[in-house]
PDB file of C-alpha atoms and ligand atoms in Angstrom:
ATOM      1  CA  MET A  53     -25.797  28.080 -89.076  1.00 53.00           C
ATOM      2  CA  ALA A  54     -27.784  27.884 -91.585  1.00 55.00           C
ATOM      3  CA  MET A  55     -31.316  28.941 -90.905  1.00 57.00           C
ATOM      4  CA  ARG A  56     -34.137  27.572 -92.587  1.00 54.00           C
ATOM      5  CA  SER A  57     -36.261  29.568 -94.670  1.00 51.00           C
ATOM      6  CA  LYS A  58     -40.588  29.009 -94.281  1.00 58.00           C
ATOM      7  CA  ARG A  59     -41.070  28.329 -98.361  1.00 60.00           C
ATOM      8  CA  ARG A  60     -37.748  25.810 -98.688  1.00 55.00           C
ATOM      9  CA  THR A  61     -38.050  23.936 -96.382  1.00 58.00           C
ATOM     10  CA  PHE A  62     -35.414  21.802 -98.066  1.00 55.00           C
ATOM     11  CA  HIS A  63     -31.862  22.850 -97.393  1.00 51.00           C
ATOM     12  CA  ARG A  64     -29.835  24.253 -94.622  1.00 59.00           C
ATOM     13  CA  ARG A  65     -26.258  24.629 -95.862  1.00 61.00           C
ATOM     14  CA  LYS A  66     -25.040  26.073 -99.180  1.00 72.00           C
ATOM     15  CA  VAL A  67     -21.238  25.592 -99.064  1.00 88.00           C
ATOM     16  CA  CYS A  68     -18.507  23.671-101.611  1.00 92.00           C
ATOM     17  CA  ARG A  69     -17.656  20.668 -99.894  1.00 91.00           C
ATOM     18  CA  PHE A  70     -14.980  20.448-101.699  1.00 93.00           C
ATOM     19  CA  CYS A  71     -13.784  24.243-100.795  1.00 93.00           C
ATOM     20  CA  VAL A  72     -13.915  23.610 -97.500  1.00 92.00           C
ATOM     21  CA  ASP A  73     -12.411  20.100 -97.431  1.00 89.00           C
ATOM     22  CA  ALA A  74      -9.461  20.807 -99.087  1.00 86.00           C
ATOM     23  CA  GLU A  75      -8.488  17.112 -98.284  1.00 87.00           C
ATOM     24  CA  MET A  76     -11.624  15.600-100.441  1.00 88.00           C
ATOM     25  CA  LYS A  77     -10.424  14.999-104.174  1.00 91.00           C
ATOM     26  CA  ILE A  78     -12.995  14.131-106.594  1.00 95.00           C
ATOM     27  CA  ASP A  79     -11.485  11.134-108.462  1.00 95.00           C
ATOM     28  CA  TYR A  80     -13.778   9.181-111.134  1.00 96.00           C
ATOM     29  CA  LYS A  81     -12.600   5.748-109.475  1.00 96.00           C
ATOM     30  CA  ASP A  82     -14.073   6.919-105.785  1.00 95.00           C
ATOM     31  CA  SER A  83     -17.722   6.046-106.423  1.00 93.00           C
ATOM     32  CA  LYS A  84     -18.120   6.253-102.958  1.00 93.00           C
ATOM     33  CA  THR A  85     -17.378   9.955-102.858  1.00 93.00           C
ATOM     34  CA  LEU A  86     -19.688  10.418-106.370  1.00 95.00           C
ATOM     35  CA  ARG A  87     -22.637   8.759-105.060  1.00 94.00           C
ATOM     36  CA  TYR A  88     -23.023  11.707-102.288  1.00 93.00           C
ATOM     37  CA  PHE A  89     -23.498  13.792-105.623  1.00 95.00           C
ATOM     38  CA  VAL A  90     -25.869  12.221-107.825  1.00 96.00           C
ATOM     39  CA  THR A  91     -29.478  10.920-106.779  1.00 95.00           C
ATOM     40  CA  GLU A  92     -31.249   7.174-106.174  1.00 92.00           C
ATOM     41  CA  ARG A  93     -31.737   7.684-110.038  1.00 92.00           C
ATOM     42  CA  GLY A  94     -27.965   8.184-111.052  1.00 93.00           C
ATOM     43  CA  LYS A  95     -28.831  11.782-111.850  1.00 95.00           C
ATOM     44  CA  ILE A  96     -26.069  14.416-111.151  1.00 96.00           C
ATOM     45  CA  VAL A  97     -27.364  16.917-108.128  1.00 96.00           C
ATOM     46  CA  PRO A  98     -27.297  20.382-109.687  1.00 95.00           C
ATOM     47  CA  ARG A  99     -25.441  22.447-107.573  1.00 93.00           C
ATOM     48  CA  ARG A 100     -28.328  24.367-106.023  1.00 93.00           C
ATOM     49  CA  ILE A 101     -29.087  22.149-104.235  1.00 93.00           C
ATOM     50  CA  SER A 102     -25.560  20.184-103.219  1.00 92.00           C
ATOM     51  CA  GLY A 103     -24.400  23.842-102.729  1.00 93.00           C
ATOM     52  CA  ASN A 104     -21.130  23.029-104.703  1.00 94.00           C
ATOM     53  CA  CYS A 105     -19.364  25.811-106.194  1.00 94.00           C
ATOM     54  CA  ALA A 106     -19.179  26.500-110.362  1.00 95.00           C
ATOM     55  CA  LYS A 107     -15.653  25.230-110.322  1.00 95.00           C
ATOM     56  CA  HIS A 108     -15.449  21.817-108.340  1.00 95.00           C
ATOM     57  CA  GLN A 109     -19.381  21.003-109.978  1.00 96.00           C
ATOM     58  CA  ARG A 110     -17.448  20.379-113.364  1.00 96.00           C
ATOM     59  CA  VAL A 111     -14.854  18.810-112.124  1.00 96.00           C
ATOM     60  CA  LEU A 112     -17.240  16.249-110.302  1.00 97.00           C
ATOM     61  CA  THR A 113     -19.851  16.123-113.688  1.00 97.00           C
ATOM     62  CA  LEU A 114     -16.818  15.193-115.567  1.00 97.00           C
ATOM     63  CA  ALA A 115     -16.009  12.627-112.900  1.00 97.00           C
ATOM     64  CA  VAL A 116     -19.926  11.178-113.062  1.00 97.00           C
ATOM     65  CA  LYS A 117     -19.793  10.560-116.446  1.00 97.00           C
ATOM     66  CA  ARG A 118     -16.348   9.230-116.573  1.00 97.00           C
ATOM     67  CA  ALA A 119     -17.327   6.681-113.500  1.00 97.00           C
ATOM     68  CA  ARG A 120     -20.338   5.892-115.515  1.00 96.00           C
ATOM     69  CA  GLN A 121     -18.325   5.031-118.062  1.00 96.00           C
ATOM     70  CA  ILE A 122     -16.168   2.374-116.112  1.00 96.00           C
ATOM     71  CA  ALA A 123     -19.365   0.645-114.520  1.00 96.00           C
ATOM     72  CA  LEU A 124     -18.727   2.231-111.280  1.00 96.00           C
ATOM     73  CA  LEU A 125     -22.133   4.768-111.522  1.00 96.00           C
ATOM     74  CA  PRO A 126     -25.097   4.138-113.456  1.00 95.00           C
ATOM     75  CA  PHE A 127     -26.544   6.453-116.553  1.00 95.00           C
ATOM     76  CA  THR A 128     -29.660   4.810-114.956  1.00 93.00           C
ATOM     77  CA  THR A 129     -31.189   2.911-112.813  1.00 88.00           C
ATOM     78  CA  VAL A 130     -34.562   2.806-114.596  1.00 81.00           C
ATOM     79  CA  HIS A 131     -34.957   0.445-117.459  1.00 73.00           C
ATOM     80  CA  THR A 132     -37.889   0.176-119.470  1.00 67.00           C
ATOM     81  CA  VAL A 133     -37.894  -3.411-121.728  1.00 64.00           C
TER      82      VAL A 133
ATOM     83  CA  MET B 278       6.079  11.247-122.920  1.00 89.00           C
ATOM     84  CA  ARG B 279       2.841  11.490-121.109  1.00 94.00           C
ATOM     85  CA  LYS B 280       1.571   9.830-118.223  1.00 95.00           C
ATOM     86  CA  TYR B 281      -1.841   8.341-118.256  1.00 96.00           C
ATOM     87  CA  GLU B 282      -3.725   5.659-116.133  1.00 96.00           C
ATOM     88  CA  THR B 283      -5.954   2.930-117.929  1.00 97.00           C
ATOM     89  CA  PHE B 284      -8.653   1.246-115.347  1.00 97.00           C
ATOM     90  CA  PHE B 285     -10.289  -1.878-116.670  1.00 97.00           C
ATOM     91  CA  ILE B 286     -12.511  -4.221-115.830  1.00 97.00           C
ATOM     92  CA  LEU B 287     -11.833  -8.014-116.290  1.00 96.00           C
ATOM     93  CA  ASP B 288     -13.571 -10.693-116.668  1.00 95.00           C
ATOM     94  CA  PRO B 289     -14.073 -11.855-112.628  1.00 95.00           C
ATOM     95  CA  ASP B 290     -14.095 -15.272-113.350  1.00 94.00           C
ATOM     96  CA  LEU B 291     -10.542 -15.638-114.783  1.00 93.00           C
ATOM     97  CA  SER B 292      -8.489 -18.045-113.324  1.00 94.00           C
ATOM     98  CA  ASP B 293      -5.273 -17.178-111.207  1.00 93.00           C
ATOM     99  CA  GLU B 294      -2.937 -17.551-114.341  1.00 94.00           C
ATOM    100  CA  ALA B 295      -5.412 -16.184-116.625  1.00 94.00           C
ATOM    101  CA  ASN B 296      -5.434 -13.315-114.504  1.00 94.00           C
ATOM    102  CA  ALA B 297      -1.566 -13.555-114.779  1.00 94.00           C
ATOM    103  CA  ALA B 298      -1.444 -13.963-118.796  1.00 95.00           C
ATOM    104  CA  VAL B 299      -3.298 -10.695-118.904  1.00 95.00           C
ATOM    105  CA  ASP B 300      -1.486  -8.794-116.580  1.00 94.00           C
ATOM    106  CA  GLU B 301       1.500 -10.049-118.676  1.00 95.00           C
ATOM    107  CA  LYS B 302       0.241  -9.313-122.459  1.00 95.00           C
ATOM    108  CA  LEU B 303      -0.595  -5.545-121.139  1.00 95.00           C
ATOM    109  CA  LYS B 304       2.980  -5.268-119.042  1.00 95.00           C
ATOM    110  CA  THR B 305       4.350  -6.305-122.334  1.00 95.00           C
ATOM    111  CA  VAL B 306       1.932  -4.044-124.682  1.00 95.00           C
ATOM    112  CA  VAL B 307       3.312  -0.988-122.717  1.00 95.00           C
ATOM    113  CA  SER B 308       7.194  -1.544-122.629  1.00 94.00           C
ATOM    114  CA  SER B 309       7.319  -2.983-126.000  1.00 94.00           C
ATOM    115  CA  ASN B 310       5.484   0.223-127.586  1.00 93.00           C
ATOM    116  CA  GLY B 311       7.831   2.822-125.653  1.00 92.00           C
ATOM    117  CA  GLY B 312       6.506   3.252-122.725  1.00 93.00           C
ATOM    118  CA  THR B 313       7.437   2.765-118.611  1.00 94.00           C
ATOM    119  CA  LEU B 314       4.945   1.266-116.406  1.00 95.00           C
ATOM    120  CA  LEU B 315       4.871   2.875-113.574  1.00 95.00           C
ATOM    121  CA  SER B 316       1.771   1.131-111.657  1.00 94.00           C
ATOM    122  CA  TYR B 317      -0.150  -1.819-111.890  1.00 95.00           C
ATOM    123  CA  ALA B 318      -2.654  -2.813-108.986  1.00 95.00           C
ATOM    124  CA  SER B 319      -6.024  -4.580-108.712  1.00 95.00           C
ATOM    125  CA  TRP B 320      -8.775  -3.117-106.947  1.00 95.00           C
ATOM    126  CA  GLY B 321     -10.923  -6.367-106.706  1.00 95.00           C
ATOM    127  CA  LYS B 322     -14.010  -7.442-107.449  1.00 95.00           C
ATOM    128  CA  LYS B 323     -17.022  -5.294-107.387  1.00 95.00           C
ATOM    129  CA  LYS B 324     -20.607  -5.193-108.468  1.00 95.00           C
ATOM    130  CA  LEU B 325     -20.853  -3.689-111.924  1.00 96.00           C
ATOM    131  CA  ALA B 326     -23.040  -0.207-111.106  1.00 95.00           C
ATOM    132  CA  TYR B 327     -24.481  -2.013-115.025  1.00 95.00           C
ATOM    133  CA  PRO B 328     -24.243  -5.031-117.010  1.00 94.00           C
ATOM    134  CA  VAL B 329     -20.960  -4.890-119.136  1.00 94.00           C
ATOM    135  CA  LYS B 330     -21.123  -8.234-121.650  1.00 94.00           C
ATOM    136  CA  LYS B 331     -23.819  -9.758-119.616  1.00 93.00           C
ATOM    137  CA  ARG B 332     -21.358 -10.194-116.849  1.00 94.00           C
ATOM    138  CA  ILE B 333     -22.533  -8.332-113.280  1.00 95.00           C
ATOM    139  CA  ARG B 334     -19.188  -8.159-111.383  1.00 96.00           C
ATOM    140  CA  GLY B 335     -16.077  -7.382-112.460  1.00 96.00           C
ATOM    141  CA  HIS B 336     -12.305  -7.345-111.534  1.00 96.00           C
ATOM    142  CA  TYR B 337     -10.984  -3.381-111.452  1.00 97.00           C
ATOM    143  CA  VAL B 338      -7.297  -3.002-111.885  1.00 97.00           C
ATOM    144  CA  LEU B 339      -5.436   0.450-112.506  1.00 97.00           C
ATOM    145  CA  MET B 340      -2.323   0.637-114.213  1.00 96.00           C
ATOM    146  CA  GLU B 341      -0.634   4.058-114.441  1.00 96.00           C
ATOM    147  CA  TYR B 342       2.053   4.261-117.191  1.00 96.00           C
ATOM    148  CA  ALA B 343       4.152   6.747-119.091  1.00 96.00           C
ATOM    149  CA  GLY B 344       4.285   6.780-123.096  1.00 95.00           C
ATOM    150  CA  GLY B 345       3.199   8.475-126.086  1.00 93.00           C
ATOM    151  CA  PRO B 346       0.191   8.591-127.887  1.00 92.00           C
ATOM    152  CA  LYS B 347       0.788   6.087-130.123  1.00 94.00           C
ATOM    153  CA  LEU B 348       0.981   3.539-127.142  1.00 95.00           C
ATOM    154  CA  VAL B 349      -2.262   4.181-126.053  1.00 95.00           C
ATOM    155  CA  ALA B 350      -3.658   3.329-129.378  1.00 95.00           C
ATOM    156  CA  GLU B 351      -2.064   0.233-129.525  1.00 95.00           C
ATOM    157  CA  LEU B 352      -2.744  -0.702-125.979  1.00 95.00           C
ATOM    158  CA  GLU B 353      -6.403   0.320-126.211  1.00 95.00           C
ATOM    159  CA  ARG B 354      -6.873  -2.072-129.386  1.00 96.00           C
ATOM    160  CA  ASN B 355      -5.673  -4.989-127.714  1.00 95.00           C
ATOM    161  CA  MET B 356      -7.767  -4.253-124.819  1.00 95.00           C
ATOM    162  CA  ARG B 357     -11.113  -4.395-127.251  1.00 95.00           C
ATOM    163  CA  LEU B 358      -9.778  -7.482-129.001  1.00 95.00           C
ATOM    164  CA  ASP B 359      -9.510  -9.626-125.968  1.00 94.00           C
ATOM    165  CA  GLU B 360     -11.905 -10.833-124.819  1.00 93.00           C
ATOM    166  CA  ARG B 361     -11.315 -11.224-121.281  1.00 95.00           C
ATOM    167  CA  LEU B 362     -11.266  -7.492-120.679  1.00 95.00           C
ATOM    168  CA  LEU B 363     -14.832  -5.915-120.705  1.00 96.00           C
ATOM    169  CA  LYS B 364     -14.604  -2.291-120.257  1.00 96.00           C
ATOM    170  CA  PHE B 365     -11.655   0.154-120.155  1.00 96.00           C
ATOM    171  CA  ILE B 366     -10.992   3.948-119.877  1.00 96.00           C
ATOM    172  CA  THR B 367      -7.975   5.422-120.397  1.00 96.00           C
ATOM    173  CA  VAL B 368      -6.856   9.261-119.113  1.00 96.00           C
ATOM    174  CA  LYS B 369      -4.371  11.806-119.329  1.00 95.00           C
ATOM    175  CA  LEU B 370      -2.718  12.494-116.317  1.00 94.00           C
ATOM    176  CA  GLU B 371      -0.022  14.362-117.576  1.00 92.00           C
ATOM    177  CA  GLU B 372       1.063  16.140-120.394  1.00 91.00           C
ATOM    178  CA  ARG B 373       4.830  16.359-119.574  1.00 91.00           C
ATOM    179  CA  PHE B 374       5.708  13.121-117.604  1.00 87.00           C
ATOM    180  CA  ASP B 375       8.326  13.921-115.190  1.00 83.00           C
ATOM    181  CA  PRO B 376      10.667  10.698-113.546  1.00 82.00           C
ATOM    182  CA  GLU B 377      11.720  13.304-110.826  1.00 82.00           C
ATOM    183  CA  LYS B 378       8.934  14.386-110.026  1.00 82.00           C
ATOM    184  CA  GLU B 379       6.897  10.772-110.702  1.00 81.00           C
ATOM    185  CA  GLU B 380      10.490   9.688-107.815  1.00 82.00           C
ATOM    186  CA  ALA B 381       9.437  12.194-105.850  1.00 83.00           C
ATOM    187  CA  ARG B 382       5.703  11.440-105.438  1.00 81.00           C
ATOM    188  CA  ARG B 383       6.481   7.742-104.977  1.00 80.00           C
ATOM    189  CA  GLY B 384       8.693   8.502-101.519  1.00 83.00           C
ATOM    190  CA  ALA B 385       6.124  10.301 -99.973  1.00 82.00           C
ATOM    191  CA  ALA B 386       3.281   7.997-100.737  1.00 79.00           C
ATOM    192  CA  GLN B 387       5.911   5.297 -99.939  1.00 79.00           C
ATOM    193  CA  ALA B 388       6.232   7.192 -96.864  1.00 80.00           C
ATOM    194  CA  ALA B 389       2.426   7.419 -95.742  1.00 78.00           C
ATOM    195  CA  ALA B 390       1.457   3.824 -96.658  1.00 74.00           C
ATOM    196  CA  GLU B 391       4.441   2.644 -94.167  1.00 75.00           C
ATOM    197  CA  THR B 392       2.916   4.978 -91.561  1.00 71.00           C
ATOM    198  CA  GLU B 393      -0.251   3.975 -92.000  1.00 63.00           C
ATOM    199  CA  GLU B 394       0.217   0.229 -92.388  1.00 55.00           C
ATOM    200  CA  VAL B 395      -1.643  -0.096 -95.920  1.00 47.00           C
ATOM    201  CA  THR B 396      -4.856  -1.289 -96.384  1.00 46.00           C
ATOM    202  CA  PRO B 397      -5.247  -4.509 -98.674  1.00 47.00           C
ATOM    203  CA  GLU B 398      -8.392  -2.675-100.423  1.00 47.00           C
ATOM    204  CA  LYS B 399      -8.467   0.757-102.173  1.00 43.00           C
ATOM    205  CA  GLU B 400     -11.202   1.479 -98.992  1.00 43.00           C
ATOM    206  CA  SER B 401      -9.067   4.646 -98.097  1.00 43.00           C
ATOM    207  CA  PHE B 402     -12.061   6.556 -99.649  1.00 43.00           C
ATOM    208  CA  PRO B 403     -12.789  10.017 -97.365  1.00 43.00           C
ATOM    209  CA  VAL B 404     -15.649   9.259 -95.874  1.00 40.00           C
ATOM    210  CA  VAL B 405     -17.479  12.260 -95.351  1.00 40.00           C
ATOM    211  CA  GLU B 406     -20.747  11.266 -92.888  1.00 38.00           C
ATOM    212  CA  GLN B 407     -21.133  14.772 -92.427  1.00 38.00           C
ATOM    213  CA  GLU B 408     -24.731  15.815 -92.519  1.00 37.00           C
ATOM    214  CA  GLU B 409     -26.009  16.805 -96.115  1.00 39.00           C
ATOM    215  CA  GLU B 410     -29.575  15.115 -95.365  1.00 39.00           C
ATOM    216  CA  GLN B 411     -30.942  16.607 -98.375  1.00 41.00           C
ATOM    217  CA  LEU B 412     -28.837  15.089-100.446  1.00 41.00           C
ATOM    218  CA  SER B 413     -28.472  11.647 -98.236  1.00 40.00           C
ATOM    219  CA  ALA B 414     -32.132  11.256 -98.486  1.00 41.00           C
ATOM    220  CA  MET B 415     -32.326  10.855-102.451  1.00 43.00           C
ATOM    221  CA  ASP B 416     -29.072   8.339-101.441  1.00 42.00           C
ATOM    222  CA  GLU B 417     -30.535   6.738 -98.892  1.00 39.00           C
ATOM    223  CA  ASP B 418     -31.181   3.112-101.269  1.00 40.00           C
ATOM    224  CA  VAL B 419     -28.629   3.692-103.124  1.00 39.00           C
ATOM    225  CA  ASP B 420     -27.086   0.478-101.714  1.00 41.00           C
ATOM    226  CA  ALA B 421     -24.079  -1.252-100.512  1.00 40.00           C
ATOM    227  CA  SER B 422     -23.979  -2.148-104.413  1.00 42.00           C
ATOM    228  CA  GLU B 423     -20.306  -2.027-104.059  1.00 41.00           C
ATOM    229  CA  GLU B 424     -18.198  -3.371-101.517  1.00 42.00           C
ATOM    230  CA  GLU B 425     -19.187  -7.348-100.996  1.00 41.00           C
ATOM    231  CA  ASP B 426     -15.377  -8.374-102.194  1.00 43.00           C
ATOM    232  CA  GLU B 427     -14.854 -11.598-102.051  1.00 42.00           C
ATOM    233  CA  SER B 428     -11.451 -12.168-104.154  1.00 40.00           C
TER     234      SER B 428
HETATM  235 ZN1   ZN C  96     -16.039  24.229-104.590  1.00 74.60          ZN
END
């Protein structure tokens, strides 16, 4: 479907997953789903990369922050002693 | 009356009796402060994303209830004082709690559960395995940190 641009080899599709699949709820307790939207260091993936729409990105961000509070997601994975 | 949920982490090494005592205590706090307990469910033991009070695992419990802000304050005060609790988060689910609506939801959930024959763990997350190469590349080693439930 989406064609690859020459310069940006990175993405292909830019649709909001939460808009496409109405079944997909954003819940801070659902760390499995949230993990798709954070990097391995625990940062929230920007929507220019994930393709989320603004509305869902806002909700997602809140959910990730709550998940961090309750230790379901890391704030960071790199600790300097 | 509002509807709230409190998701908290218990010390994973508690005995069954100790667990029951905490359950009892929290339920009492809710009922004695004019609240209605709607649900109280264990989510099992999970690895924590970072250590909390020197513990690397935790026993997650989700509790839903209706009540006023005073109740939340009192509940959180109790939780803060209790050594058996590692951490908690309270989220307001509804500004106005409607018992009838709750009843309807409960009925629907019940029906769904019966058709699906409940999975014991709350692992009914929508597993989204579609493509998303870019992200999964970043996330590859985001580990198997959860899962190992050994309740
Ligand atoms: Zn969307």
